PDB file of C-alpha atoms in Angstrom:
ATOM      1  CA  MET A 394      64.453  31.402 177.188  1.00 62.00           C
ATOM      2  CA  LYS A 395      62.658  28.172 177.886  1.00 71.00           C
ATOM      3  CA  THR A 396      59.815  28.397 180.403  1.00 79.00           C
ATOM      4  CA  PHE A 397      61.039  27.336 183.824  1.00 89.00           C
ATOM      5  CA  PRO A 398      58.358  25.234 185.524  1.00 96.00           C
ATOM      6  CA  VAL A 399      57.369  25.748 189.140  1.00 98.00           C
ATOM      7  CA  PRO A 400      57.285  22.252 190.611  1.00 98.00           C
ATOM      8  CA  THR A 401      54.456  21.072 192.834  1.00 98.00           C
ATOM      9  CA  ARG A 402      55.018  19.140 196.027  1.00 98.00           C
ATOM     10  CA  GLU A 403      54.374  15.868 194.212  1.00 98.00           C
ATOM     11  CA  GLU A 404      57.080  16.642 191.643  1.00 98.00           C
ATOM     12  CA  VAL A 405      59.956  17.157 194.080  1.00 98.00           C
ATOM     13  CA  SER A 406      62.086  14.753 196.094  1.00 98.00           C
ATOM     14  CA  PRO A 407      60.922  13.460 199.476  1.00 98.00           C
ATOM     15  CA  ALA A 408      63.467  15.719 201.234  1.00 98.00           C
ATOM     16  CA  ASN A 409      62.146  18.751 199.369  1.00 98.00           C
ATOM     17  CA  GLN A 410      58.561  17.673 200.111  1.00 98.00           C
ATOM     18  CA  VAL A 411      59.389  18.023 203.818  1.00 98.00           C
ATOM     19  CA  LEU A 412      60.719  21.539 203.158  1.00 98.00           C
ATOM     20  CA  PHE A 413      57.570  22.378 201.152  1.00 98.00           C
ATOM     21  CA  ASP A 414      55.463  21.189 204.109  1.00 98.00           C
ATOM     22  CA  ASN A 415      57.481  23.339 206.530  1.00 97.00           C
ATOM     23  CA  LEU A 416      57.181  26.394 204.275  1.00 97.00           C
ATOM     24  CA  THR A 417      53.439  25.860 203.964  1.00 98.00           C
ATOM     25  CA  LYS A 418      53.121  25.690 207.759  1.00 97.00           C
ATOM     26  CA  MET A 419      55.183  28.879 208.197  1.00 94.00           C
ATOM     27  CA  ALA A 420      54.001  31.002 205.264  1.00 93.00           C
ATOM     28  CA  GLY A 421      50.718  29.415 204.211  1.00 95.00           C
ATOM     29  CA  HIS A 422      52.190  28.393 200.836  1.00 96.00           C
ATOM     30  CA  VAL A 423      55.445  27.644 199.064  1.00 98.00           C
ATOM     31  CA  PRO A 424      56.491  30.806 197.229  1.00 98.00           C
ATOM     32  CA  ASN A 425      57.195  30.089 193.562  1.00 98.00           C
ATOM     33  CA  LEU A 426      60.766  31.297 193.864  1.00 98.00           C
ATOM     34  CA  PHE A 427      61.464  28.829 196.664  1.00 98.00           C
ATOM     35  CA  ALA A 428      59.761  26.046 194.716  1.00 98.00           C
ATOM     36  CA  VAL A 429      62.133  26.386 191.763  1.00 98.00           C
ATOM     37  CA  PHE A 430      65.097  25.800 194.071  1.00 98.00           C
ATOM     38  CA  ALA A 431      63.624  22.303 194.557  1.00 98.00           C
ATOM     39  CA  HIS A 432      64.633  21.288 191.032  1.00 98.00           C
ATOM     40  CA  SER A 433      67.891  20.567 192.858  1.00 98.00           C
ATOM     41  CA  GLU A 434      68.050  17.979 195.590  1.00 97.00           C
ATOM     42  CA  ASN A 435      70.071  20.391 197.777  1.00 98.00           C
ATOM     43  CA  ALA A 436      69.531  24.005 196.696  1.00 98.00           C
ATOM     44  CA  LEU A 437      66.299  24.701 198.591  1.00 98.00           C
ATOM     45  CA  GLY A 438      67.613  23.306 201.872  1.00 98.00           C
ATOM     46  CA  ASN A 439      70.913  25.146 201.486  1.00 98.00           C
ATOM     47  CA  TYR A 440      69.175  28.416 200.670  1.00 98.00           C
ATOM     48  CA  LEU A 441      66.742  28.118 203.577  1.00 98.00           C
ATOM     49  CA  THR A 442      69.622  27.326 205.941  1.00 97.00           C
ATOM     50  CA  LEU A 443      71.492  30.446 204.822  1.00 97.00           C
ATOM     51  CA  GLY A 444      68.426  32.647 205.256  1.00 95.00           C
ATOM     52  CA  SER A 445      67.558  31.308 208.688  1.00 95.00           C
ATOM     53  CA  GLY A 446      71.029  31.605 210.186  1.00 96.00           C
ATOM     54  CA  LYS A 447      71.775  33.710 213.245  1.00 97.00           C
ATOM     55  CA  THR A 448      72.452  37.391 212.630  1.00 98.00           C
ATOM     56  CA  SER A 449      72.900  40.601 214.560  1.00 98.00           C
ATOM     57  CA  LEU A 450      70.506  42.327 212.147  1.00 98.00           C
ATOM     58  CA  ARG A 451      66.981  42.992 213.350  1.00 98.00           C
ATOM     59  CA  ALA A 452      64.039  42.017 211.141  1.00 97.00           C
ATOM     60  CA  LYS A 453      63.596  45.564 209.810  1.00 98.00           C
ATOM     61  CA  GLU A 454      67.298  45.802 209.026  1.00 98.00           C
ATOM     62  CA  ARG A 455      67.108  42.513 207.085  1.00 98.00           C
ATOM     63  CA  GLU A 456      64.224  43.945 205.072  1.00 98.00           C
ATOM     64  CA  VAL A 457      66.275  47.057 204.312  1.00 98.00           C
ATOM     65  CA  VAL A 458      68.987  44.800 202.894  1.00 98.00           C
ATOM     66  CA  ASN A 459      66.459  42.699 200.976  1.00 98.00           C
ATOM     67  CA  LEU A 460      64.695  45.694 199.449  1.00 98.00           C
ATOM     68  CA  VAL A 461      67.820  47.667 198.549  1.00 99.00           C
ATOM     69  CA  VAL A 462      69.626  44.725 196.941  1.00 98.00           C
ATOM     70  CA  SER A 463      66.479  43.718 195.053  1.00 98.00           C
ATOM     71  CA  GLN A 464      66.065  47.283 193.806  1.00 98.00           C
ATOM     72  CA  VAL A 465      69.671  47.427 192.605  1.00 98.00           C
ATOM     73  CA  ASN A 466      69.214  44.073 190.844  1.00 98.00           C
ATOM     74  CA  LYS A 467      65.763  45.028 189.504  1.00 98.00           C
ATOM     75  CA  CYS A 468      64.243  41.820 190.873  1.00 98.00           C
ATOM     76  CA  GLN A 469      60.490  42.367 190.645  1.00 98.00           C
ATOM     77  CA  TYR A 470      59.774  39.070 192.432  1.00 98.00           C
ATOM     78  CA  CYS A 471      61.883  39.931 195.485  1.00 98.00           C
ATOM     79  CA  LEU A 472      60.736  43.556 195.510  1.00 98.00           C
ATOM     80  CA  SER A 473      57.145  42.326 195.596  1.00 98.00           C
ATOM     81  CA  ALA A 474      57.776  39.699 198.285  1.00 98.00           C
ATOM     82  CA  HIS A 475      59.821  42.014 200.495  1.00 98.00           C
ATOM     83  CA  THR A 476      57.432  44.932 200.098  1.00 98.00           C
ATOM     84  CA  ALA A 477      54.775  42.653 201.620  1.00 97.00           C
ATOM     85  CA  ILE A 478      57.163  41.405 204.319  1.00 97.00           C
ATOM     86  CA  GLY A 479      58.388  44.938 205.040  1.00 98.00           C
ATOM     87  CA  LYS A 480      54.799  46.031 205.656  1.00 97.00           C
ATOM     88  CA  MET A 481      54.390  43.077 208.041  1.00 96.00           C
ATOM     89  CA  GLN A 482      57.489  44.396 209.847  1.00 96.00           C
ATOM     90  CA  GLY A 483      55.813  47.794 210.270  1.00 97.00           C
ATOM     91  CA  PHE A 484      57.052  49.825 207.307  1.00 98.00           C
ATOM     92  CA  THR A 485      54.473  52.052 205.622  1.00 98.00           C
ATOM     93  CA  ASP A 486      54.099  52.169 201.825  1.00 97.00           C
ATOM     94  CA  GLU A 487      56.093  55.418 201.682  1.00 98.00           C
ATOM     95  CA  GLN A 488      58.804  54.034 203.977  1.00 98.00           C
ATOM     96  CA  VAL A 489      59.215  50.985 201.718  1.00 98.00           C
ATOM     97  CA  LEU A 490      59.779  53.339 198.774  1.00 98.00           C
ATOM     98  CA  GLU A 491      62.326  55.349 200.786  1.00 98.00           C
ATOM     99  CA  VAL A 492      64.133  52.116 201.657  1.00 98.00           C
ATOM    100  CA  ARG A 493      64.200  51.006 198.015  1.00 98.00           C
ATOM    101  CA  ARG A 494      65.690  54.385 197.017  1.00 98.00           C
ATOM    102  CA  ALA A 495      68.220  54.148 199.899  1.00 98.00           C
ATOM    103  CA  GLU A 496      67.058  57.604 200.953  1.00 98.00           C
ATOM    104  CA  ILE A 497      65.508  56.938 204.342  1.00 98.00           C
ATOM    105  CA  LYS A 498      64.254  60.060 206.095  1.00 98.00           C
ATOM    106  CA  PHE A 499      62.485  58.324 208.976  1.00 98.00           C
ATOM    107  CA  ASP A 500      65.493  56.582 210.573  1.00 98.00           C
ATOM    108  CA  ALA A 501      69.131  57.737 210.324  1.00 98.00           C
ATOM    109  CA  LYS A 502      70.589  54.358 211.325  1.00 98.00           C
ATOM    110  CA  LEU A 503      68.576  52.512 208.680  1.00 98.00           C
ATOM    111  CA  ASP A 504      69.589  55.175 206.166  1.00 98.00           C
ATOM    112  CA  ALA A 505      73.290  54.492 206.817  1.00 98.00           C
ATOM    113  CA  LEU A 506      72.596  50.771 206.379  1.00 99.00           C
ATOM    114  CA  ALA A 507      70.646  51.293 203.145  1.00 99.00           C
ATOM    115  CA  LYS A 508      73.305  53.525 201.626  1.00 98.00           C
ATOM    116  CA  LEU A 509      76.054  51.029 202.467  1.00 99.00           C
ATOM    117  CA  VAL A 510      74.048  48.107 201.075  1.00 99.00           C
ATOM    118  CA  LYS A 511      73.375  50.043 197.874  1.00 98.00           C
ATOM    119  CA  GLY A 512      77.103  50.789 197.553  1.00 98.00           C
ATOM    120  CA  ILE A 513      77.982  47.138 198.130  1.00 98.00           C
ATOM    121  CA  ALA A 514      75.428  45.865 195.607  1.00 98.00           C
ATOM    122  CA  GLU A 515      76.163  48.436 192.915  1.00 98.00           C
ATOM    123  CA  ASN A 516      79.934  48.023 193.132  1.00 98.00           C
ATOM    124  CA  GLN A 517      80.303  44.257 193.582  1.00 97.00           C
ATOM    125  CA  GLY A 518      81.379  44.692 197.193  1.00 97.00           C
ATOM    126  CA  HIS A 519      83.620  47.721 196.683  1.00 98.00           C
ATOM    127  CA  ALA A 520      81.579  50.227 198.652  1.00 97.00           C
ATOM    128  CA  ASP A 521      82.895  53.737 199.160  1.00 98.00           C
ATOM    129  CA  PRO A 522      84.901  53.793 202.434  1.00 98.00           C
ATOM    130  CA  GLN A 523      82.828  56.798 203.583  1.00 98.00           C
ATOM    131  CA  LEU A 524      79.699  54.602 203.465  1.00 98.00           C
ATOM    132  CA  VAL A 525      81.417  52.083 205.744  1.00 98.00           C
ATOM    133  CA  ASP A 526      82.522  54.874 208.104  1.00 98.00           C
ATOM    134  CA  ASN A 527      78.952  56.246 208.182  1.00 98.00           C
ATOM    135  CA  PHE A 528      77.658  52.739 208.915  1.00 98.00           C
ATOM    136  CA  TYR A 529      79.975  52.472 211.921  1.00 98.00           C
ATOM    137  CA  ALA A 530      79.119  56.018 213.053  1.00 98.00           C
ATOM    138  CA  ALA A 531      75.429  55.057 213.008  1.00 98.00           C
ATOM    139  CA  GLY A 532      76.100  52.419 215.667  1.00 98.00           C
ATOM    140  CA  TYR A 533      77.003  49.305 213.724  1.00 98.00           C
ATOM    141  CA  ASN A 534      80.233  47.351 214.226  1.00 98.00           C
ATOM    142  CA  LYS A 535      82.512  44.988 212.299  1.00 98.00           C
ATOM    143  CA  GLY A 536      80.320  42.019 213.181  1.00 98.00           C
ATOM    144  CA  SER A 537      77.317  43.878 211.793  1.00 98.00           C
ATOM    145  CA  LEU A 538      79.232  44.460 208.581  1.00 98.00           C
ATOM    146  CA  MET A 539      79.874  40.726 208.197  1.00 98.00           C
ATOM    147  CA  ASP A 540      76.176  40.012 208.803  1.00 98.00           C
ATOM    148  CA  VAL A 541      75.275  42.617 206.150  1.00 98.00           C
ATOM    149  CA  VAL A 542      77.567  40.901 203.632  1.00 98.00           C
ATOM    150  CA  ILE A 543      75.887  37.534 204.314  1.00 98.00           C
ATOM    151  CA  ALA A 544      72.436  39.136 203.936  1.00 98.00           C
ATOM    152  CA  VAL A 545      73.461  40.817 200.662  1.00 98.00           C
ATOM    153  CA  GLY A 546      74.745  37.480 199.343  1.00 98.00           C
ATOM    154  CA  ASP A 547      71.530  35.745 200.375  1.00 98.00           C
ATOM    155  CA  LYS A 548      69.440  38.277 198.463  1.00 98.00           C
ATOM    156  CA  ILE A 549      71.689  38.198 195.404  1.00 98.00           C
ATOM    157  CA  ILE A 550      71.098  34.440 195.186  1.00 98.00           C
ATOM    158  CA  SER A 551      67.313  34.824 195.063  1.00 98.00           C
ATOM    159  CA  ASN A 552      67.537  37.815 192.704  1.00 98.00           C
ATOM    160  CA  TYR A 553      69.635  35.765 190.295  1.00 98.00           C
ATOM    161  CA  VAL A 554      67.332  32.739 190.524  1.00 98.00           C
ATOM    162  CA  PHE A 555      64.417  34.943 189.504  1.00 98.00           C
ATOM    163  CA  ALA A 556      66.432  36.526 186.690  1.00 97.00           C
ATOM    164  CA  LEU A 557      67.236  33.078 185.319  1.00 96.00           C
ATOM    165  CA  THR A 558      63.802  31.497 185.782  1.00 97.00           C
ATOM    166  CA  ASP A 559      61.304  34.367 185.504  1.00 95.00           C
ATOM    167  CA  VAL A 560      58.812  32.414 187.618  1.00 96.00           C
ATOM    168  CA  PRO A 561      55.369  33.936 188.136  1.00 96.00           C
ATOM    169  CA  ILE A 562      55.250  36.459 190.978  1.00 97.00           C
ATOM    170  CA  ASP A 563      52.867  35.191 193.639  1.00 96.00           C
ATOM    171  CA  PHE A 564      52.823  38.337 195.797  1.00 97.00           C
ATOM    172  CA  PRO A 565      51.130  41.698 195.174  1.00 97.00           C
ATOM    173  CA  ILE A 566      53.305  43.439 192.591  1.00 98.00           C
ATOM    174  CA  ALA A 567      55.519  46.144 194.067  1.00 98.00           C
ATOM    175  CA  PRO A 568      55.119  49.569 192.479  1.00 96.00           C
ATOM    176  CA  GLU A 569      57.789  50.923 190.184  1.00 93.00           C
ATOM    177  CA  LEU A 570      60.040  53.671 191.530  1.00 92.00           C
TER     178      LEU A 570
END
């Protein structure tokens, strides 16, 4: 596969330069994976809009989705980024590993979420009905399920971009399971 370059601010369109500036203000830098979206005039803005949309999921729940989907898809970039973000959200190193395995001992509600997300990601959306029932029994509702599907789709997009570009990982590398 041809090396996929990570564009600098000067190499992207003026509209993407504004997005680079906003990302730098928010995160301190433009993550390499986000930068490669800027090869397209629209992809970075569209992706950021999807990821910043309103959701019923709390920040920790979003990280459960991000980590589980990235584990299923073996996306080392996203596992590394979301391990760091998960720690910022209050997960310990061991809790991050439990989340990635979808075997959460420290929180039953998050465990039901993780197991459902794993079922969705592994089976192209055809999760076992018992996983959906357990998700509802844990306190989630039909609206939550729709928000989970959007979050899974969001993470699949970034997982696939990494798989196709193999950009350098600019986060501490997540440990293997």
